[in-house]
PDB file of C-alpha atoms in Angstrom:
ATOM      1  CA  MET A  22      86.909 233.340 179.143  1.00  0.00           C
ATOM      2  CA  THR A  23      84.484 234.723 181.693  1.00  0.00           C
ATOM      3  CA  ASN A  24      84.924 235.390 185.391  1.00  0.00           C
ATOM      4  CA  GLN A  25      82.901 236.184 188.493  1.00  0.00           C
ATOM      5  CA  ASN A  26      82.630 239.851 187.435  1.00  0.00           C
ATOM      6  CA  THR A  27      80.913 239.089 184.118  1.00  0.00           C
ATOM      7  CA  LYS A  28      78.311 241.731 183.301  1.00  0.00           C
ATOM      8  CA  LEU A  29      76.171 239.575 180.985  1.00  0.00           C
ATOM      9  CA  SER A  30      75.368 235.922 180.419  1.00  0.00           C
ATOM     10  CA  ILE A  31      73.390 234.874 177.338  1.00  0.00           C
ATOM     11  CA  ILE A  32      71.540 231.576 177.667  1.00  0.00           C
ATOM     12  CA  THR A  33      70.262 229.494 174.757  1.00  0.00           C
ATOM     13  CA  ILE A  34      68.109 226.414 175.226  1.00  0.00           C
ATOM     14  CA  ASN A  35      67.580 223.923 172.425  1.00  0.00           C
ATOM     15  CA  LEU A  36      65.867 220.641 171.646  1.00  0.00           C
ATOM     16  CA  ASN A  37      66.103 219.169 168.149  1.00  0.00           C
ATOM     17  CA  ASN A  38      66.126 222.562 166.429  1.00  0.00           C
ATOM     18  CA  LYS A  39      69.435 222.410 164.591  1.00  0.00           C
ATOM     19  CA  ASP A  40      68.438 224.841 161.836  1.00  0.00           C
ATOM     20  CA  GLY A  41      67.157 227.405 164.333  1.00  0.00           C
ATOM     21  CA  LEU A  42      70.219 226.925 166.529  1.00  0.00           C
ATOM     22  CA  LYS A  43      72.496 227.697 163.568  1.00  0.00           C
ATOM     23  CA  LYS A  44      70.921 231.177 163.276  1.00  0.00           C
ATOM     24  CA  THR A  45      71.258 231.771 167.004  1.00  0.00           C
ATOM     25  CA  LEU A  46      74.897 230.672 167.178  1.00  0.00           C
ATOM     26  CA  LYS A  47      75.830 232.728 164.103  1.00  0.00           C
ATOM     27  CA  SER A  48      74.393 235.888 165.676  1.00  0.00           C
ATOM     28  CA  ILE A  49      76.390 235.259 168.846  1.00  0.00           C
ATOM     29  CA  ASP A  50      79.636 234.565 167.006  1.00  0.00           C
ATOM     30  CA  ASN A  51      79.152 237.703 164.870  1.00  0.00           C
ATOM     31  CA  GLN A  52      79.012 240.126 167.810  1.00  0.00           C
ATOM     32  CA  SER A  53      81.685 242.793 167.637  1.00  0.00           C
ATOM     33  CA  ASN A  54      81.763 242.947 171.441  1.00  0.00           C
ATOM     34  CA  LYS A  55      82.248 239.492 172.920  1.00  0.00           C
ATOM     35  CA  ASN A  56      82.493 240.623 176.528  1.00  0.00           C
ATOM     36  CA  PHE A  57      79.813 238.206 177.729  1.00  0.00           C
ATOM     37  CA  GLU A  58      79.393 234.626 178.824  1.00  0.00           C
ATOM     38  CA  TYR A  59      77.512 232.251 176.536  1.00  0.00           C
ATOM     39  CA  LEU A  60      75.699 229.104 177.676  1.00  0.00           C
ATOM     40  CA  VAL A  61      73.845 226.501 175.604  1.00  0.00           C
ATOM     41  CA  ILE A  62      71.521 224.097 177.409  1.00  0.00           C
ATOM     42  CA  ASP A  63      70.482 221.256 175.116  1.00  0.00           C
ATOM     43  CA  GLY A  64      67.815 218.681 175.948  1.00  0.00           C
ATOM     44  CA  ASN A  65      69.787 215.702 174.589  1.00  0.00           C
ATOM     45  CA  SER A  66      68.959 216.450 170.961  1.00  0.00           C
ATOM     46  CA  SER A  67      69.168 213.707 168.344  1.00  0.00           C
ATOM     47  CA  ASP A  68      69.092 215.858 165.165  1.00  0.00           C
ATOM     48  CA  GLY A  69      72.762 216.860 164.981  1.00  0.00           C
ATOM     49  CA  SER A  70      72.411 219.830 167.336  1.00  0.00           C
ATOM     50  CA  GLN A  71      74.955 218.348 169.731  1.00  0.00           C
ATOM     51  CA  ASP A  72      77.628 218.178 167.041  1.00  0.00           C
ATOM     52  CA  LEU A  73      76.934 221.813 166.173  1.00  0.00           C
ATOM     53  CA  ILE A  74      77.237 222.799 169.843  1.00  0.00           C
ATOM     54  CA  ASN A  75      80.414 220.795 170.428  1.00  0.00           C
ATOM     55  CA  ASN A  76      82.069 222.360 167.365  1.00  0.00           C
ATOM     56  CA  SER A  77      81.312 225.942 168.471  1.00  0.00           C
ATOM     57  CA  ALA A  78      84.395 227.040 170.399  1.00  0.00           C
ATOM     58  CA  PHE A  79      82.852 230.334 171.553  1.00  0.00           C
ATOM     59  CA  ILE A  80      80.344 228.585 173.859  1.00  0.00           C
ATOM     60  CA  ASP A  81      81.578 228.935 177.438  1.00  0.00           C
ATOM     61  CA  ILE A  82      79.273 226.407 179.067  1.00  0.00           C
ATOM     62  CA  LYS A  83      77.455 223.614 177.245  1.00  0.00           C
ATOM     63  CA  ILE A  84      75.382 220.757 178.609  1.00  0.00           C
ATOM     64  CA  SER A  85      73.165 218.231 176.883  1.00  0.00           C
ATOM     65  CA  GLU A  86      70.819 216.142 178.987  1.00  0.00           C
ATOM     66  CA  LYS A  87      67.127 215.412 179.237  1.00  0.00           C
ATOM     67  CA  ASP A  88      64.971 217.993 180.983  1.00  0.00           C
ATOM     68  CA  SER A  89      61.312 218.335 181.888  1.00  0.00           C
ATOM     69  CA  GLY A  90      60.586 221.251 179.549  1.00  0.00           C
ATOM     70  CA  ILE A  91      61.540 224.745 178.402  1.00  0.00           C
ATOM     71  CA  TYR A  92      61.690 226.352 181.834  1.00  0.00           C
ATOM     72  CA  ASP A  93      63.520 223.468 183.465  1.00  0.00           C
ATOM     73  CA  ALA A  94      66.229 224.001 180.833  1.00  0.00           C
ATOM     74  CA  MET A  95      66.195 227.764 181.386  1.00  0.00           C
ATOM     75  CA  ASN A  96      66.496 227.236 185.139  1.00  0.00           C
ATOM     76  CA  LYS A  97      69.586 225.078 184.573  1.00  0.00           C
ATOM     77  CA  GLY A  98      71.104 227.954 182.651  1.00  0.00           C
ATOM     78  CA  ILE A  99      70.286 230.422 185.421  1.00  0.00           C
ATOM     79  CA  GLN A 100      71.986 228.265 188.017  1.00  0.00           C
ATOM     80  CA  LEU A 101      75.146 227.888 185.914  1.00  0.00           C
ATOM     81  CA  ALA A 102      75.413 231.501 184.728  1.00  0.00           C
ATOM     82  CA  LYS A 103      77.962 233.863 186.290  1.00  0.00           C
ATOM     83  CA  GLY A 104      76.700 237.119 184.789  1.00  0.00           C
ATOM     84  CA  GLU A 105      75.091 239.984 186.683  1.00  0.00           C
ATOM     85  CA  TYR A 106      72.431 240.178 183.939  1.00  0.00           C
ATOM     86  CA  LEU A 107      70.879 237.317 181.985  1.00  0.00           C
ATOM     87  CA  LEU A 108      69.468 237.337 178.439  1.00  0.00           C
ATOM     88  CA  PHE A 109      67.501 234.309 177.201  1.00  0.00           C
ATOM     89  CA  LEU A 110      68.009 233.779 173.472  1.00  0.00           C
ATOM     90  CA  ASN A 111      66.417 230.446 172.633  1.00  0.00           C
ATOM     91  CA  SER A 112      67.252 228.446 169.512  1.00  0.00           C
ATOM     92  CA  GLY A 113      65.683 230.057 166.458  1.00  0.00           C
ATOM     93  CA  ASP A 114      65.927 233.554 167.966  1.00  0.00           C
ATOM     94  CA  TYR A 115      68.915 235.678 167.022  1.00  0.00           C
ATOM     95  CA  LEU A 116      70.484 239.020 167.882  1.00  0.00           C
ATOM     96  CA  ASN A 117      69.317 241.691 165.428  1.00  0.00           C
ATOM     97  CA  ASN A 118      72.770 242.799 164.273  1.00  0.00           C
ATOM     98  CA  SER A 119      76.457 242.487 165.110  1.00  0.00           C
ATOM     99  CA  GLU A 120      76.468 245.621 167.301  1.00  0.00           C
ATOM    100  CA  VAL A 121      73.636 244.681 169.707  1.00  0.00           C
ATOM    101  CA  ILE A 122      75.850 243.735 172.650  1.00  0.00           C
ATOM    102  CA  ASN A 123      78.242 246.612 171.992  1.00  0.00           C
ATOM    103  CA  ASN A 124      75.317 249.068 172.024  1.00  0.00           C
ATOM    104  CA  ILE A 125      73.633 247.808 175.182  1.00  0.00           C
ATOM    105  CA  ILE A 126      76.424 246.604 177.465  1.00  0.00           C
ATOM    106  CA  SER A 127      77.074 250.071 178.930  1.00  0.00           C
ATOM    107  CA  GLN A 128      73.332 250.505 179.541  1.00  0.00           C
ATOM    108  CA  LEU A 129      73.180 247.547 181.923  1.00  0.00           C
ATOM    109  CA  ASP A 130      73.815 249.872 184.795  1.00  0.00           C
ATOM    110  CA  GLY A 131      71.648 249.178 187.815  1.00  0.00           C
ATOM    111  CA  GLU A 132      67.959 248.634 187.060  1.00  0.00           C
ATOM    112  CA  GLU A 133      66.789 245.124 187.746  1.00  0.00           C
ATOM    113  CA  ILE A 134      65.090 244.525 184.385  1.00  0.00           C
ATOM    114  CA  ILE A 135      66.227 246.395 181.282  1.00  0.00           C
ATOM    115  CA  TYR A 136      64.246 245.753 178.118  1.00  0.00           C
ATOM    116  CA  GLY A 137      64.307 246.827 174.488  1.00  0.00           C
ATOM    117  CA  SER A 138      62.318 245.898 171.389  1.00  0.00           C
ATOM    118  CA  LEU A 139      62.214 242.844 169.182  1.00  0.00           C
ATOM    119  CA  ILE A 140      61.129 241.786 165.716  1.00  0.00           C
ATOM    120  CA  TYR A 141      58.465 239.102 165.413  1.00  0.00           C
ATOM    121  CA  GLU A 142      59.443 236.956 162.482  1.00  0.00           C
ATOM    122  CA  ASP A 143      57.832 234.054 160.643  1.00  0.00           C
ATOM    123  CA  LYS A 144      58.235 232.565 157.169  1.00  0.00           C
ATOM    124  CA  ASP A 145      56.187 235.202 155.387  1.00  0.00           C
ATOM    125  CA  SER A 146      56.430 238.440 157.340  1.00  0.00           C
ATOM    126  CA  SER A 147      57.987 240.390 160.179  1.00  0.00           C
ATOM    127  CA  ARG A 148      57.034 243.305 162.409  1.00  0.00           C
ATOM    128  CA  VAL A 149      58.727 245.355 165.101  1.00  0.00           C
ATOM    129  CA  GLN A 150      57.305 244.996 168.603  1.00  0.00           C
ATOM    130  CA  HIS A 151      57.907 247.996 170.850  1.00  0.00           C
ATOM    131  CA  TYR A 152      57.045 248.044 174.546  1.00  0.00           C
ATOM    132  CA  PRO A 153      55.969 250.983 176.721  1.00  0.00           C
ATOM    133  CA  SER A 154      58.529 252.832 178.790  1.00  0.00           C
ATOM    134  CA  LYS A 155      56.147 252.744 181.764  1.00  0.00           C
ATOM    135  CA  LEU A 156      54.918 249.277 182.685  1.00  0.00           C
ATOM    136  CA  THR A 157      51.509 248.817 184.302  1.00  0.00           C
ATOM    137  CA  PHE A 158      49.314 245.971 185.502  1.00  0.00           C
ATOM    138  CA  SER A 159      47.284 246.173 182.299  1.00  0.00           C
ATOM    139  CA  GLN A 160      50.448 245.562 180.231  1.00  0.00           C
ATOM    140  CA  PHE A 161      50.779 242.159 181.873  1.00  0.00           C
ATOM    141  CA  LEU A 162      47.079 241.442 182.155  1.00  0.00           C
ATOM    142  CA  TYR A 163      46.724 241.593 178.381  1.00  0.00           C
ATOM    143  CA  GLU A 164      50.299 241.323 177.065  1.00  0.00           C
ATOM    144  CA  THR A 165      53.852 241.064 178.435  1.00  0.00           C
ATOM    145  CA  ILE A 166      57.380 242.187 177.557  1.00  0.00           C
ATOM    146  CA  GLY A 167      59.599 239.982 175.431  1.00  0.00           C
ATOM    147  CA  HIS A 168      62.010 237.762 177.314  1.00  0.00           C
ATOM    148  CA  PRO A 169      64.414 237.618 174.304  1.00  0.00           C
ATOM    149  CA  CYS A 170      64.885 241.395 174.538  1.00  0.00           C
ATOM    150  CA  SER A 171      64.982 241.666 178.342  1.00  0.00           C
ATOM    151  CA  PHE A 172      68.096 241.732 180.491  1.00  0.00           C
ATOM    152  CA  ILE A 173      67.249 240.374 183.938  1.00  0.00           C
ATOM    153  CA  LYS A 174      69.436 240.669 187.000  1.00  0.00           C
ATOM    154  CA  LYS A 175      70.321 237.159 188.096  1.00  0.00           C
ATOM    155  CA  ASP A 176      69.771 238.231 191.689  1.00  0.00           C
ATOM    156  CA  LEU A 177      66.014 238.380 191.025  1.00  0.00           C
ATOM    157  CA  PHE A 178      65.935 234.608 190.596  1.00  0.00           C
ATOM    158  CA  THR A 179      67.705 234.228 193.935  1.00  0.00           C
ATOM    159  CA  ARG A 180      65.280 236.561 195.694  1.00  0.00           C
ATOM    160  CA  TYR A 181      62.012 235.503 194.075  1.00  0.00           C
ATOM    161  CA  GLY A 182      62.667 232.006 192.801  1.00  0.00           C
ATOM    162  CA  LEU A 183      63.393 230.385 189.464  1.00  0.00           C
ATOM    163  CA  TYR A 184      60.862 230.022 186.644  1.00  0.00           C
ATOM    164  CA  ASP A 185      57.818 228.165 187.958  1.00  0.00           C
ATOM    165  CA  THR A 186      57.683 224.971 185.903  1.00  0.00           C
ATOM    166  CA  SER A 187      54.054 224.396 186.902  1.00  0.00           C
ATOM    167  CA  TYR A 188      53.380 226.941 184.109  1.00  0.00           C
ATOM    168  CA  PRO A 189      54.966 225.023 181.200  1.00  0.00           C
ATOM    169  CA  ILE A 190      54.148 227.681 178.554  1.00  0.00           C
ATOM    170  CA  VAL A 191      53.907 231.054 180.349  1.00  0.00           C
ATOM    171  CA  ALA A 192      56.431 230.841 183.212  1.00  0.00           C
ATOM    172  CA  ASP A 193      58.442 233.772 181.817  1.00  0.00           C
ATOM    173  CA  TRP A 194      55.297 235.960 181.728  1.00  0.00           C
ATOM    174  CA  ALA A 195      54.402 234.798 185.253  1.00  0.00           C
ATOM    175  CA  PHE A 196      57.878 235.728 186.491  1.00  0.00           C
ATOM    176  CA  PHE A 197      57.750 239.192 184.910  1.00  0.00           C
ATOM    177  CA  THR A 198      54.265 239.814 186.287  1.00  0.00           C
ATOM    178  CA  LYS A 199      55.240 238.701 189.770  1.00  0.00           C
ATOM    179  CA  VAL A 200      58.443 240.703 190.120  1.00  0.00           C
ATOM    180  CA  ILE A 201      57.377 243.854 188.237  1.00  0.00           C
ATOM    181  CA  VAL A 202      53.741 244.204 189.335  1.00  0.00           C
ATOM    182  CA  LYS A 203      53.766 242.512 192.733  1.00  0.00           C
ATOM    183  CA  GLU A 204      57.331 243.162 193.902  1.00  0.00           C
ATOM    184  CA  ASN A 205      57.816 246.500 192.107  1.00  0.00           C
ATOM    185  CA  VAL A 206      61.389 245.826 190.973  1.00  0.00           C
ATOM    186  CA  SER A 207      63.078 248.595 189.004  1.00  0.00           C
ATOM    187  CA  THR A 208      62.843 248.597 185.204  1.00  0.00           C
ATOM    188  CA  LYS A 209      64.251 250.608 182.313  1.00  0.00           C
ATOM    189  CA  HIS A 210      63.323 250.743 178.645  1.00  0.00           C
ATOM    190  CA  ILE A 211      66.100 251.160 176.096  1.00  0.00           C
ATOM    191  CA  ASN A 212      65.518 252.290 172.525  1.00  0.00           C
ATOM    192  CA  GLU A 213      67.216 249.357 170.818  1.00  0.00           C
ATOM    193  CA  ILE A 214      65.977 246.404 168.762  1.00  0.00           C
ATOM    194  CA  ILE A 215      67.617 243.471 170.496  1.00  0.00           C
ATOM    195  CA  THR A 216      66.332 240.265 168.978  1.00  0.00           C
ATOM    196  CA  ASN A 217      64.534 238.702 166.036  1.00  0.00           C
ATOM    197  CA  PHE A 218      62.006 236.369 167.632  1.00  0.00           C
ATOM    198  CA  ASP A 219      61.042 233.087 165.964  1.00  0.00           C
ATOM    199  CA  LEU A 220      57.234 232.907 165.818  1.00  0.00           C
ATOM    200  CA  THR A 221      57.256 229.162 165.232  1.00  0.00           C
ATOM    201  CA  GLY A 222      57.979 228.573 168.926  1.00  0.00           C
ATOM    202  CA  ILE A 223      55.593 226.951 171.378  1.00  0.00           C
ATOM    203  CA  THR A 224      53.943 230.137 172.695  1.00  0.00           C
ATOM    204  CA  ALA A 225      53.076 231.321 169.185  1.00  0.00           C
ATOM    205  CA  ARG A 226      51.378 228.131 168.014  1.00  0.00           C
ATOM    206  CA  PRO A 227      47.590 228.568 167.622  1.00  0.00           C
ATOM    207  CA  GLU A 228      46.905 225.139 169.126  1.00  0.00           C
ATOM    208  CA  ASN A 229      48.426 226.315 172.421  1.00  0.00           C
ATOM    209  CA  HIS A 230      46.315 229.478 172.849  1.00  0.00           C
ATOM    210  CA  ASP A 231      43.756 227.789 175.123  1.00  0.00           C
ATOM    211  CA  LYS A 232      46.530 226.337 177.282  1.00  0.00           C
ATOM    212  CA  ILE A 233      48.212 229.734 177.492  1.00  0.00           C
ATOM    213  CA  ASN A 234      44.988 231.420 178.584  1.00  0.00           C
ATOM    214  CA  ALA A 235      44.307 228.728 181.179  1.00  0.00           C
ATOM    215  CA  GLU A 236      47.798 229.082 182.663  1.00  0.00           C
ATOM    216  CA  ARG A 237      47.552 232.873 182.736  1.00  0.00           C
ATOM    217  CA  ASP A 238      44.117 232.774 184.379  1.00  0.00           C
ATOM    218  CA  ARG A 239      45.372 230.380 187.043  1.00  0.00           C
ATOM    219  CA  PHE A 240      48.372 232.554 187.830  1.00  0.00           C
ATOM    220  CA  LEU A 241      46.311 235.758 188.041  1.00  0.00           C
ATOM    221  CA  LYS A 242      43.719 234.160 190.305  1.00  0.00           C
ATOM    222  CA  GLU A 243      46.416 232.735 192.577  1.00  0.00           C
ATOM    223  CA  ASN A 244      48.363 235.980 192.842  1.00  0.00           C
ATOM    224  CA  PHE A 245      46.011 238.912 192.119  1.00  0.00           C
ATOM    225  CA  SER A 246      42.523 237.723 193.024  1.00  0.00           C
ATOM    226  CA  PHE A 247      42.047 240.682 195.397  1.00  0.00           C
ATOM    227  CA  ILE A 248      42.230 243.234 192.576  1.00  0.00           C
ATOM    228  CA  LEU A 249      41.584 241.242 189.414  1.00  0.00           C
ATOM    229  CA  GLU A 250      37.769 241.376 189.529  1.00  0.00           C
ATOM    230  CA  ASP A 251      37.606 245.118 190.166  1.00  0.00           C
ATOM    231  CA  PHE A 252      40.300 245.823 187.581  1.00  0.00           C
ATOM    232  CA  THR A 253      38.636 243.837 184.793  1.00  0.00           C
ATOM    233  CA  ARG A 254      35.214 245.360 185.636  1.00  0.00           C
ATOM    234  CA  THR A 255      36.643 248.891 185.479  1.00  0.00           C
ATOM    235  CA  THR A 256      38.552 248.148 182.275  1.00  0.00           C
ATOM    236  CA  ALA A 257      35.419 246.759 180.631  1.00  0.00           C
ATOM    237  CA  ALA A 258      33.483 249.897 181.613  1.00  0.00           C
ATOM    238  CA  GLU A 259      36.228 252.126 180.196  1.00  0.00           C
ATOM    239  CA  LYS A 260      36.207 250.251 176.891  1.00  0.00           C
ATOM    240  CA  LYS A 261      32.415 250.516 176.709  1.00  0.00           C
ATOM    241  CA  LEU A 262      32.670 254.275 177.282  1.00  0.00           C
ATOM    242  CA  GLU A 263      35.302 254.560 174.546  1.00  0.00           C
ATOM    243  CA  ARG A 264      32.980 252.780 172.110  1.00  0.00           C
ATOM    244  CA  ILE A 265      30.123 255.110 173.017  1.00  0.00           C
ATOM    245  CA  GLN A 266      32.281 258.218 172.596  1.00  0.00           C
ATOM    246  CA  SER A 267      33.481 257.051 169.188  1.00  0.00           C
ATOM    247  CA  SER A 268      29.971 256.261 167.957  1.00  0.00           C
ATOM    248  CA  LYS A 269      28.281 258.363 165.297  1.00  0.00           C
ATOM    249  CA  GLY A 270      25.319 259.243 167.587  1.00  0.00           C
ATOM    250  CA  PHE A 271      27.609 260.585 170.309  1.00  0.00           C
ATOM    251  CA  LYS A 272      29.506 262.749 167.825  1.00  0.00           C
ATOM    252  CA  ILE A 273      26.230 264.197 166.465  1.00  0.00           C
ATOM    253  CA  LEU A 274      25.001 265.072 169.968  1.00  0.00           C
ATOM    254  CA  LYS A 275      28.339 266.653 170.828  1.00  0.00           C
ATOM    255  CA  ALA A 276      28.300 268.652 167.572  1.00  0.00           C
ATOM    256  CA  PHE A 277      24.913 270.108 168.583  1.00  0.00           C
ATOM    257  CA  GLY A 278      26.384 271.262 171.882  1.00  0.00           C
ATOM    258  CA  VAL A 279      24.608 268.900 174.258  1.00  0.00           C
ATOM    259  CA  LYS A 280      26.372 269.838 177.502  1.00  0.00           C
ATOM    260  CA  LYS A 281      25.886 266.432 179.089  1.00  0.00           C
ATOM    261  CA  PHE A 282      28.262 264.905 176.555  1.00  0.00           C
ATOM    262  CA  GLN A 283      30.936 267.589 176.626  1.00  0.00           C
TER     263      GLN A 283
END
């Protein structure tokens, strides 16, 4: 059982993904170090998920009720969790091996967001996704860090608000961008693969790419309009210069010692 001094809470949300949930639950139950709180927030599934949840004795907190979407469910988990740090491991995602929690628990030692690596996984292939140790605006302008491999201090949600459900697909990216770029909270990269990430989820579906871009553009314009135009203009100029410098003509001129290009 957990208590008020729990270091880590792991939160899983699920809606009618029984097969994916089985993988997630198995990875939790297989952890050699079980010194964490585990919550499952189900959206009133009708595919047998609820029976699976109810028969899993290692789940500390379980609820099943309708919600308004992914981030509404995640917000319910945040409000119920007792841990100092939160890890979101949604159904279909699973911890990489049985020693993940044992290897990282001692590293949850003060920084407000601590993140590792993950493996992107679909039916036919997989690849490791590493993230930079130093996070910059450009990291979030073009990419993000993975929420299934990020340990977030619960206090951040108290200080800066829960996931913004007006961004139904990218609220986790919006939260990271707001607190890391705008609020400059402390971060730390750890050299561990945390999670295998299920690429069949909503953010990875090709049909949602336009919606994702629209949500990201709206967030950036609402929160970073004062620097976004200059930043994108400068970045475009830098990329153009890189293309010029890598061109065959530039290399020939440089080889002939044209000082202007050296």
